[in-house]
Amino acid sequence: MIRLYLIGITVLITAILATLFAEKIQCKTWYDFLNGPSSSYNYWSVLKFKDMLWLFIAYPLLLGFGSFVGNLIYQKLFL
């Protein structure tokens, strides 16, 4: 149970940092992506290639890396 908690905390921290980074590089976040169609009729034309690259490739990879780091922290502390 502690392992899952540590992994969850590191994924959460990674997600927060990744969202801040996305705003810094002016990419859409998941919040923008999910709320976009309700705010604009032609929202899909507003999305750029870098937004899609960020949302569907880079962001999941970063979260997976956060999970990996959380597991490493658990292994170093408890094994």
mmCIF file of N, CA, C and O in Angstrom:
data_model
loop_
_atom_site.group_PDB
_atom_site.id
_atom_site.type_symbol
_atom_site.label_atom_id
_atom_site.label_comp_id
_atom_site.label_asym_id
_atom_site.label_seq_id
_atom_site.Cartn_x
_atom_site.Cartn_y
_atom_site.Cartn_z
ATOM 1 N N MET A 1 0.820 -1.185 0.000
ATOM 2 C CA MET A 1 0.000 0.000 0.000
ATOM 3 C C MET A 1 0.872 1.260 0.000
ATOM 4 O O MET A 1 0.536 2.236 -0.666
ATOM 5 N N ILE A 2 1.969 1.227 0.726
ATOM 6 C CA ILE A 2 2.884 2.369 0.775
ATOM 7 C C ILE A 2 3.495 2.602 -0.607
ATOM 8 O O ILE A 2 3.676 3.745 -1.031
ATOM 9 N N ARG A 3 3.778 1.517 -1.301
ATOM 10 C CA ARG A 3 4.358 1.626 -2.646
ATOM 11 C C ARG A 3 3.414 2.398 -3.569
ATOM 12 O O ARG A 3 3.832 3.325 -4.274
ATOM 13 N N LEU A 4 2.151 2.012 -3.566
ATOM 14 C CA LEU A 4 1.183 2.688 -4.420
ATOM 15 C C LEU A 4 1.006 4.148 -4.028
ATOM 16 O O LEU A 4 0.831 5.020 -4.887
ATOM 17 N N TYR A 5 1.045 4.429 -2.755
ATOM 18 C CA TYR A 5 0.918 5.806 -2.280
ATOM 19 C C TYR A 5 2.088 6.656 -2.772
ATOM 20 O O TYR A 5 1.888 7.762 -3.273
ATOM 21 N N LEU A 6 3.315 6.143 -2.635
ATOM 22 C CA LEU A 6 4.489 6.888 -3.101
ATOM 23 C C LEU A 6 4.461 7.102 -4.606
ATOM 24 O O LEU A 6 4.785 8.192 -5.096
ATOM 25 N N ILE A 7 4.059 6.080 -5.338
ATOM 26 C CA ILE A 7 3.960 6.223 -6.792
ATOM 27 C C ILE A 7 2.898 7.265 -7.129
ATOM 28 O O ILE A 7 3.107 8.125 -7.996
ATOM 29 N N GLY A 8 1.770 7.232 -6.450
ATOM 30 C CA GLY A 8 0.708 8.208 -6.692
ATOM 31 C C GLY A 8 1.144 9.628 -6.405
ATOM 32 O O GLY A 8 0.839 10.555 -7.168
ATOM 33 N N ILE A 9 1.875 9.820 -5.308
ATOM 34 C CA ILE A 9 2.361 11.157 -4.958
ATOM 35 C C ILE A 9 3.343 11.664 -6.006
ATOM 36 O O ILE A 9 3.268 12.821 -6.424
ATOM 37 N N THR A 10 4.250 10.806 -6.461
ATOM 38 C CA THR A 10 5.223 11.265 -7.461
ATOM 39 C C THR A 10 4.554 11.540 -8.804
ATOM 40 O O THR A 10 4.939 12.478 -9.501
ATOM 41 N N VAL A 11 3.545 10.752 -9.167
ATOM 42 C CA VAL A 11 2.818 11.026 -10.406
ATOM 43 C C VAL A 11 2.067 12.352 -10.285
ATOM 44 O O VAL A 11 2.044 13.154 -11.226
ATOM 45 N N LEU A 12 1.472 12.611 -9.129
ATOM 46 C CA LEU A 12 0.768 13.873 -8.907
ATOM 47 C C LEU A 12 1.714 15.066 -9.014
ATOM 48 O O LEU A 12 1.410 16.052 -9.691
ATOM 49 N N ILE A 13 2.861 14.965 -8.374
ATOM 50 C CA ILE A 13 3.844 16.053 -8.432
ATOM 51 C C ILE A 13 4.343 16.241 -9.865
ATOM 52 O O ILE A 13 4.476 17.372 -10.348
ATOM 53 N N THR A 14 4.576 15.133 -10.555
ATOM 54 C CA THR A 14 5.011 15.200 -11.945
ATOM 55 C C THR A 14 3.946 15.860 -12.818
ATOM 56 O O THR A 14 4.267 16.685 -13.685
ATOM 57 N N ALA A 15 2.681 15.528 -12.581
ATOM 58 C CA ALA A 15 1.589 16.123 -13.364
ATOM 59 C C ALA A 15 1.490 17.625 -13.124
ATOM 60 O O ALA A 15 1.282 18.396 -14.066
ATOM 61 N N ILE A 16 1.648 18.048 -11.888
ATOM 62 C CA ILE A 16 1.603 19.479 -11.576
ATOM 63 C C ILE A 16 2.748 20.207 -12.270
ATOM 64 O O ILE A 16 2.552 21.247 -12.900
ATOM 65 N N LEU A 17 3.955 19.654 -12.173
ATOM 66 C CA LEU A 17 5.110 20.279 -12.812
ATOM 67 C C LEU A 17 4.976 20.275 -14.337
ATOM 68 O O LEU A 17 5.336 21.253 -14.997
ATOM 69 N N ALA A 18 4.438 19.188 -14.889
ATOM 70 C CA ALA A 18 4.259 19.113 -16.339
ATOM 71 C C ALA A 18 3.227 20.136 -16.816
ATOM 72 O O ALA A 18 3.393 20.743 -17.876
ATOM 73 N N THR A 19 2.187 20.352 -16.031
ATOM 74 C CA THR A 19 1.181 21.351 -16.391
ATOM 75 C C THR A 19 1.775 22.755 -16.349
ATOM 76 O O THR A 19 1.516 23.575 -17.241
ATOM 77 N N LEU A 20 2.583 23.025 -15.349
ATOM 78 C CA LEU A 20 3.255 24.323 -15.291
ATOM 79 C C LEU A 20 4.196 24.504 -16.477
ATOM 80 O O LEU A 20 4.272 25.585 -17.066
ATOM 81 N N PHE A 21 4.893 23.439 -16.830
ATOM 82 C CA PHE A 21 5.800 23.495 -17.974
ATOM 83 C C PHE A 21 5.020 23.712 -19.279
ATOM 84 O O PHE A 21 5.450 24.471 -20.147
ATOM 85 N N ALA A 22 3.862 23.062 -19.411
ATOM 86 C CA ALA A 22 3.040 23.226 -20.610
ATOM 87 C C ALA A 22 2.582 24.670 -20.758
ATOM 88 O O ALA A 22 2.573 25.210 -21.876
ATOM 89 N N GLU A 23 2.216 25.289 -19.663
ATOM 90 C CA GLU A 23 1.823 26.690 -19.723
ATOM 91 C C GLU A 23 3.013 27.574 -20.088
ATOM 92 O O GLU A 23 2.866 28.558 -20.813
ATOM 93 N N LYS A 24 4.188 27.212 -19.604
ATOM 94 C CA LYS A 24 5.403 27.979 -19.892
ATOM 95 C C LYS A 24 5.740 27.930 -21.385
ATOM 96 O O LYS A 24 6.147 28.933 -21.960
ATOM 97 N N ILE A 25 5.578 26.767 -22.005
ATOM 98 C CA ILE A 25 5.890 26.637 -23.432
ATOM 99 C C ILE A 25 4.659 26.896 -24.303
ATOM 100 O O ILE A 25 4.693 26.667 -25.508
ATOM 101 N N GLN A 26 3.578 27.357 -23.696
ATOM 102 C CA GLN A 26 2.343 27.751 -24.368
ATOM 103 C C GLN A 26 1.690 26.607 -25.135
ATOM 104 O O GLN A 26 1.280 26.750 -26.286
ATOM 105 N N CYS A 27 1.608 25.454 -24.480
ATOM 106 C CA CYS A 27 0.866 24.322 -25.022
ATOM 107 C C CYS A 27 -0.447 24.182 -24.266
ATOM 108 O O CYS A 27 -0.555 24.604 -23.126
ATOM 109 N N LYS A 28 -1.413 23.566 -24.909
ATOM 110 C CA LYS A 28 -2.686 23.314 -24.260
ATOM 111 C C LYS A 28 -2.511 22.225 -23.198
ATOM 112 O O LYS A 28 -1.740 21.294 -23.372
ATOM 113 N N THR A 29 -3.226 22.376 -22.098
ATOM 114 C CA THR A 29 -3.242 21.338 -21.063
ATOM 115 C C THR A 29 -4.480 20.479 -21.280
ATOM 116 O O THR A 29 -5.325 20.775 -22.125
ATOM 117 N N TRP A 30 -4.616 19.397 -20.507
ATOM 118 C CA TRP A 30 -5.798 18.558 -20.632
ATOM 119 C C TRP A 30 -7.057 19.324 -20.266
ATOM 120 O O TRP A 30 -8.116 19.109 -20.847
ATOM 121 N N TYR A 31 -6.950 20.236 -19.322
ATOM 122 C CA TYR A 31 -8.097 21.056 -18.950
ATOM 123 C C TYR A 31 -8.547 21.901 -20.143
ATOM 124 O O TYR A 31 -9.744 21.959 -20.456
ATOM 125 N N ASP A 32 -7.602 22.531 -20.815
ATOM 126 C CA ASP A 32 -7.925 23.317 -22.011
ATOM 127 C C ASP A 32 -8.508 22.430 -23.106
ATOM 128 O O ASP A 32 -9.466 22.803 -23.787
ATOM 129 N N PHE A 33 -7.911 21.269 -23.274
ATOM 130 C CA PHE A 33 -8.330 20.351 -24.328
ATOM 131 C C PHE A 33 -9.764 19.865 -24.118
ATOM 132 O O PHE A 33 -10.555 19.820 -25.052
ATOM 133 N N LEU A 34 -10.104 19.513 -22.879
ATOM 134 C CA LEU A 34 -11.438 18.984 -22.602
ATOM 135 C C LEU A 34 -12.509 20.064 -22.559
ATOM 136 O O LEU A 34 -13.668 19.802 -22.866
ATOM 137 N N ASN A 35 -12.150 21.275 -22.167
ATOM 138 C CA ASN A 35 -13.117 22.366 -22.120
ATOM 139 C C ASN A 35 -13.170 23.160 -23.415
ATOM 140 O O ASN A 35 -14.074 23.977 -23.585
ATOM 141 N N GLY A 36 -12.266 22.935 -24.313
ATOM 142 C CA GLY A 36 -12.203 23.692 -25.552
ATOM 143 C C GLY A 36 -13.413 23.562 -26.455
ATOM 144 O O GLY A 36 -13.938 24.568 -26.928
ATOM 145 N N PRO A 37 -13.900 22.348 -26.728
ATOM 146 C CA PRO A 37 -15.046 22.228 -27.629
ATOM 147 C C PRO A 37 -16.301 22.954 -27.131
ATOM 148 O O PRO A 37 -17.111 23.399 -27.937
ATOM 149 N N SER A 38 -16.458 23.098 -25.835
ATOM 150 C CA SER A 38 -17.633 23.811 -25.334
ATOM 151 C C SER A 38 -17.481 25.327 -25.473
ATOM 152 O O SER A 38 -18.465 26.054 -25.462
ATOM 153 N N SER A 39 -16.246 25.806 -25.594
ATOM 154 C CA SER A 39 -16.028 27.244 -25.690
ATOM 155 C C SER A 39 -15.959 27.748 -27.132
ATOM 156 O O SER A 39 -16.134 28.923 -27.385
ATOM 157 N N SER A 40 -15.690 26.857 -28.068
ATOM 158 C CA SER A 40 -15.552 27.279 -29.467
ATOM 159 C C SER A 40 -16.104 26.194 -30.384
ATOM 160 O O SER A 40 -15.835 25.003 -30.193
ATOM 161 N N TYR A 41 -16.850 26.604 -31.380
ATOM 162 C CA TYR A 41 -17.439 25.652 -32.318
ATOM 163 C C TYR A 41 -16.369 24.969 -33.164
ATOM 164 O O TYR A 41 -16.431 23.788 -33.423
ATOM 165 N N ASN A 42 -15.370 25.715 -33.587
ATOM 166 C CA ASN A 42 -14.309 25.191 -34.442
ATOM 167 C C ASN A 42 -13.011 25.035 -33.640
ATOM 168 O O ASN A 42 -11.963 25.515 -34.041
ATOM 169 N N TYR A 43 -13.079 24.347 -32.532
ATOM 170 C CA TYR A 43 -11.939 24.227 -31.624
ATOM 171 C C TYR A 43 -10.804 23.414 -32.222
ATOM 172 O O TYR A 43 -9.645 23.677 -31.968
ATOM 173 N N TRP A 44 -11.125 22.424 -33.035
ATOM 174 C CA TRP A 44 -10.077 21.551 -33.572
ATOM 175 C C TRP A 44 -9.118 22.303 -34.490
ATOM 176 O O TRP A 44 -7.968 21.903 -34.630
ATOM 177 N N SER A 45 -9.565 23.396 -35.076
ATOM 178 C CA SER A 45 -8.657 24.168 -35.915
ATOM 179 C C SER A 45 -7.717 25.037 -35.073
ATOM 180 O O SER A 45 -6.697 25.512 -35.571
ATOM 181 N N VAL A 46 -8.059 25.234 -33.806
ATOM 182 C CA VAL A 46 -7.227 26.047 -32.913
ATOM 183 C C VAL A 46 -6.058 25.227 -32.369
ATOM 184 O O VAL A 46 -4.992 25.767 -32.087
ATOM 185 N N LEU A 47 -6.245 23.916 -32.234
ATOM 186 C CA LEU A 47 -5.175 23.063 -31.723
ATOM 187 C C LEU A 47 -4.031 22.986 -32.716
ATOM 188 O O LEU A 47 -4.240 22.820 -33.913
ATOM 189 N N LYS A 48 -2.839 23.102 -32.203
ATOM 190 C CA LYS A 48 -1.641 23.027 -33.038
ATOM 191 C C LYS A 48 -1.029 21.628 -32.927
ATOM 192 O O LYS A 48 -1.353 20.866 -32.019
ATOM 193 N N PHE A 49 -0.111 21.354 -33.829
ATOM 194 C CA PHE A 49 0.568 20.060 -33.811
ATOM 195 C C PHE A 49 1.339 19.872 -32.505
ATOM 196 O O PHE A 49 1.330 18.789 -31.932
ATOM 197 N N LYS A 50 1.967 20.951 -32.018
ATOM 198 C CA LYS A 50 2.747 20.820 -30.780
ATOM 199 C C LYS A 50 1.836 20.546 -29.587
ATOM 200 O O LYS A 50 2.244 19.858 -28.663
ATOM 201 N N ASP A 51 0.593 21.049 -29.618
ATOM 202 C CA ASP A 51 -0.353 20.737 -28.550
ATOM 203 C C ASP A 51 -0.691 19.253 -28.535
ATOM 204 O O ASP A 51 -0.712 18.623 -27.480
ATOM 205 N N MET A 52 -0.950 18.707 -29.710
ATOM 206 C CA MET A 52 -1.273 17.280 -29.803
ATOM 207 C C MET A 52 -0.069 16.422 -29.424
ATOM 208 O O MET A 52 -0.219 15.405 -28.748
ATOM 209 N N LEU A 53 1.108 16.848 -29.850
ATOM 210 C CA LEU A 53 2.329 16.131 -29.496
ATOM 211 C C LEU A 53 2.528 16.127 -27.981
ATOM 212 O O LEU A 53 2.860 15.095 -27.388
ATOM 213 N N TRP A 54 2.283 17.272 -27.365
ATOM 214 C CA TRP A 54 2.420 17.386 -25.918
ATOM 215 C C TRP A 54 1.398 16.509 -25.200
ATOM 216 O O TRP A 54 1.744 15.738 -24.308
ATOM 217 N N LEU A 55 0.135 16.609 -25.585
ATOM 218 C CA LEU A 55 -0.934 15.923 -24.874
ATOM 219 C C LEU A 55 -0.902 14.407 -25.032
ATOM 220 O O LEU A 55 -1.214 13.682 -24.082
ATOM 221 N N PHE A 56 -0.530 13.931 -26.195
ATOM 222 C CA PHE A 56 -0.646 12.503 -26.449
ATOM 223 C C PHE A 56 0.672 11.742 -26.454
ATOM 224 O O PHE A 56 0.665 10.511 -26.474
ATOM 225 N N ILE A 57 1.798 12.449 -26.420
ATOM 226 C CA ILE A 57 3.087 11.753 -26.378
ATOM 227 C C ILE A 57 3.917 12.193 -25.172
ATOM 228 O O ILE A 57 4.262 11.379 -24.315
ATOM 229 N N ALA A 58 4.243 13.471 -25.090
ATOM 230 C CA ALA A 58 5.160 13.940 -24.039
ATOM 231 C C ALA A 58 4.552 13.837 -22.639
ATOM 232 O O ALA A 58 5.212 13.361 -21.710
ATOM 233 N N TYR A 59 3.310 14.277 -22.480
ATOM 234 C CA TYR A 59 2.692 14.278 -21.149
ATOM 235 C C TYR A 59 2.546 12.853 -20.584
ATOM 236 O O TYR A 59 2.945 12.607 -19.444
ATOM 237 N N PRO A 60 2.026 11.884 -21.361
ATOM 238 C CA PRO A 60 1.973 10.522 -20.825
ATOM 239 C C PRO A 60 3.352 9.935 -20.517
ATOM 240 O O PRO A 60 3.511 9.190 -19.538
ATOM 241 N N LEU A 61 4.348 10.276 -21.336
ATOM 242 C CA LEU A 61 5.701 9.788 -21.054
ATOM 243 C C LEU A 61 6.235 10.361 -19.745
ATOM 244 O O LEU A 61 6.879 9.656 -18.959
ATOM 245 N N LEU A 62 5.953 11.639 -19.498
ATOM 246 C CA LEU A 62 6.380 12.256 -18.242
ATOM 247 C C LEU A 62 5.685 11.622 -17.049
ATOM 248 O O LEU A 62 6.301 11.401 -16.002
ATOM 249 N N LEU A 63 4.401 11.328 -17.174
ATOM 250 C CA LEU A 63 3.689 10.683 -16.073
ATOM 251 C C LEU A 63 4.217 9.265 -15.834
ATOM 252 O O LEU A 63 4.333 8.828 -14.690
ATOM 253 N N GLY A 64 4.538 8.572 -16.902
ATOM 254 C CA GLY A 64 5.154 7.251 -16.753
ATOM 255 C C GLY A 64 6.507 7.345 -16.075
ATOM 256 O O GLY A 64 6.857 6.503 -15.240
ATOM 257 N N PHE A 65 7.266 8.379 -16.418
ATOM 258 C CA PHE A 65 8.548 8.608 -15.754
ATOM 259 C C PHE A 65 8.341 8.898 -14.271
ATOM 260 O O PHE A 65 9.101 8.426 -13.425
ATOM 261 N N GLY A 66 7.294 9.665 -13.943
ATOM 262 C CA GLY A 66 6.971 9.929 -12.543
ATOM 263 C C GLY A 66 6.647 8.651 -11.789
ATOM 264 O O GLY A 66 7.039 8.471 -10.636
ATOM 265 N N SER A 67 5.942 7.749 -12.438
ATOM 266 C CA SER A 67 5.647 6.452 -11.836
ATOM 267 C C SER A 67 6.921 5.644 -11.607
ATOM 268 O O SER A 67 7.108 5.018 -10.566
ATOM 269 N N PHE A 68 7.814 5.682 -12.578
ATOM 270 C CA PHE A 68 9.099 4.988 -12.457
ATOM 271 C C PHE A 68 9.913 5.540 -11.287
ATOM 272 O O PHE A 68 10.478 4.781 -10.493
ATOM 273 N N VAL A 69 9.945 6.858 -11.167
ATOM 274 C CA VAL A 69 10.674 7.497 -10.071
ATOM 275 C C VAL A 69 10.052 7.129 -8.723
ATOM 276 O O VAL A 69 10.767 6.848 -7.756
ATOM 277 N N GLY A 70 8.721 7.111 -8.655
ATOM 278 C CA GLY A 70 8.051 6.718 -7.416
ATOM 279 C C GLY A 70 8.398 5.303 -7.008
ATOM 280 O O GLY A 70 8.626 5.022 -5.832
ATOM 281 N N ASN A 71 8.462 4.415 -7.973
ATOM 282 C CA ASN A 71 8.841 3.032 -7.684
ATOM 283 C C ASN A 71 10.293 2.952 -7.229
ATOM 284 O O ASN A 71 10.623 2.185 -6.314
ATOM 285 N N LEU A 72 11.172 3.742 -7.837
ATOM 286 C CA LEU A 72 12.575 3.774 -7.411
ATOM 287 C C LEU A 72 12.709 4.283 -5.963
ATOM 288 O O LEU A 72 13.489 3.737 -5.188
ATOM 289 N N ILE A 73 11.943 5.305 -5.643
ATOM 290 C CA ILE A 73 11.968 5.831 -4.279
ATOM 291 C C ILE A 73 11.529 4.763 -3.292
ATOM 292 O O ILE A 73 12.161 4.560 -2.252
ATOM 293 N N TYR A 74 10.483 4.036 -3.638
ATOM 294 C CA TYR A 74 10.020 2.949 -2.762
ATOM 295 C C TYR A 74 11.099 1.892 -2.590
ATOM 296 O O TYR A 74 11.353 1.429 -1.465
ATOM 297 N N GLN A 75 11.733 1.500 -3.675
ATOM 298 C CA GLN A 75 12.761 0.470 -3.603
ATOM 299 C C GLN A 75 13.942 0.929 -2.757
ATOM 300 O O GLN A 75 14.515 0.143 -1.997
ATOM 301 N N LYS A 76 14.330 2.185 -2.888
ATOM 302 C CA LYS A 76 15.467 2.689 -2.101
ATOM 303 C C LYS A 76 15.125 2.790 -0.613
ATOM 304 O O LYS A 76 15.983 2.574 0.241
ATOM 305 N N LEU A 77 13.888 3.131 -0.303
ATOM 306 C CA LEU A 77 13.503 3.312 1.095
ATOM 307 C C LEU A 77 13.180 2.002 1.811
ATOM 308 O O LEU A 77 13.489 1.833 2.984
ATOM 309 N N PHE A 78 12.546 1.055 1.112
ATOM 310 C CA PHE A 78 11.991 -0.100 1.806
ATOM 311 C C PHE A 78 12.567 -1.444 1.382
ATOM 312 O O PHE A 78 12.215 -2.458 1.972
ATOM 313 N N LEU A 79 13.395 -1.508 0.378
ATOM 314 C CA LEU A 79 13.939 -2.798 -0.014
ATOM 315 C C LEU A 79 15.428 -2.860 0.170
ATOM 316 O O LEU A 79 16.149 -1.972 0.261
#
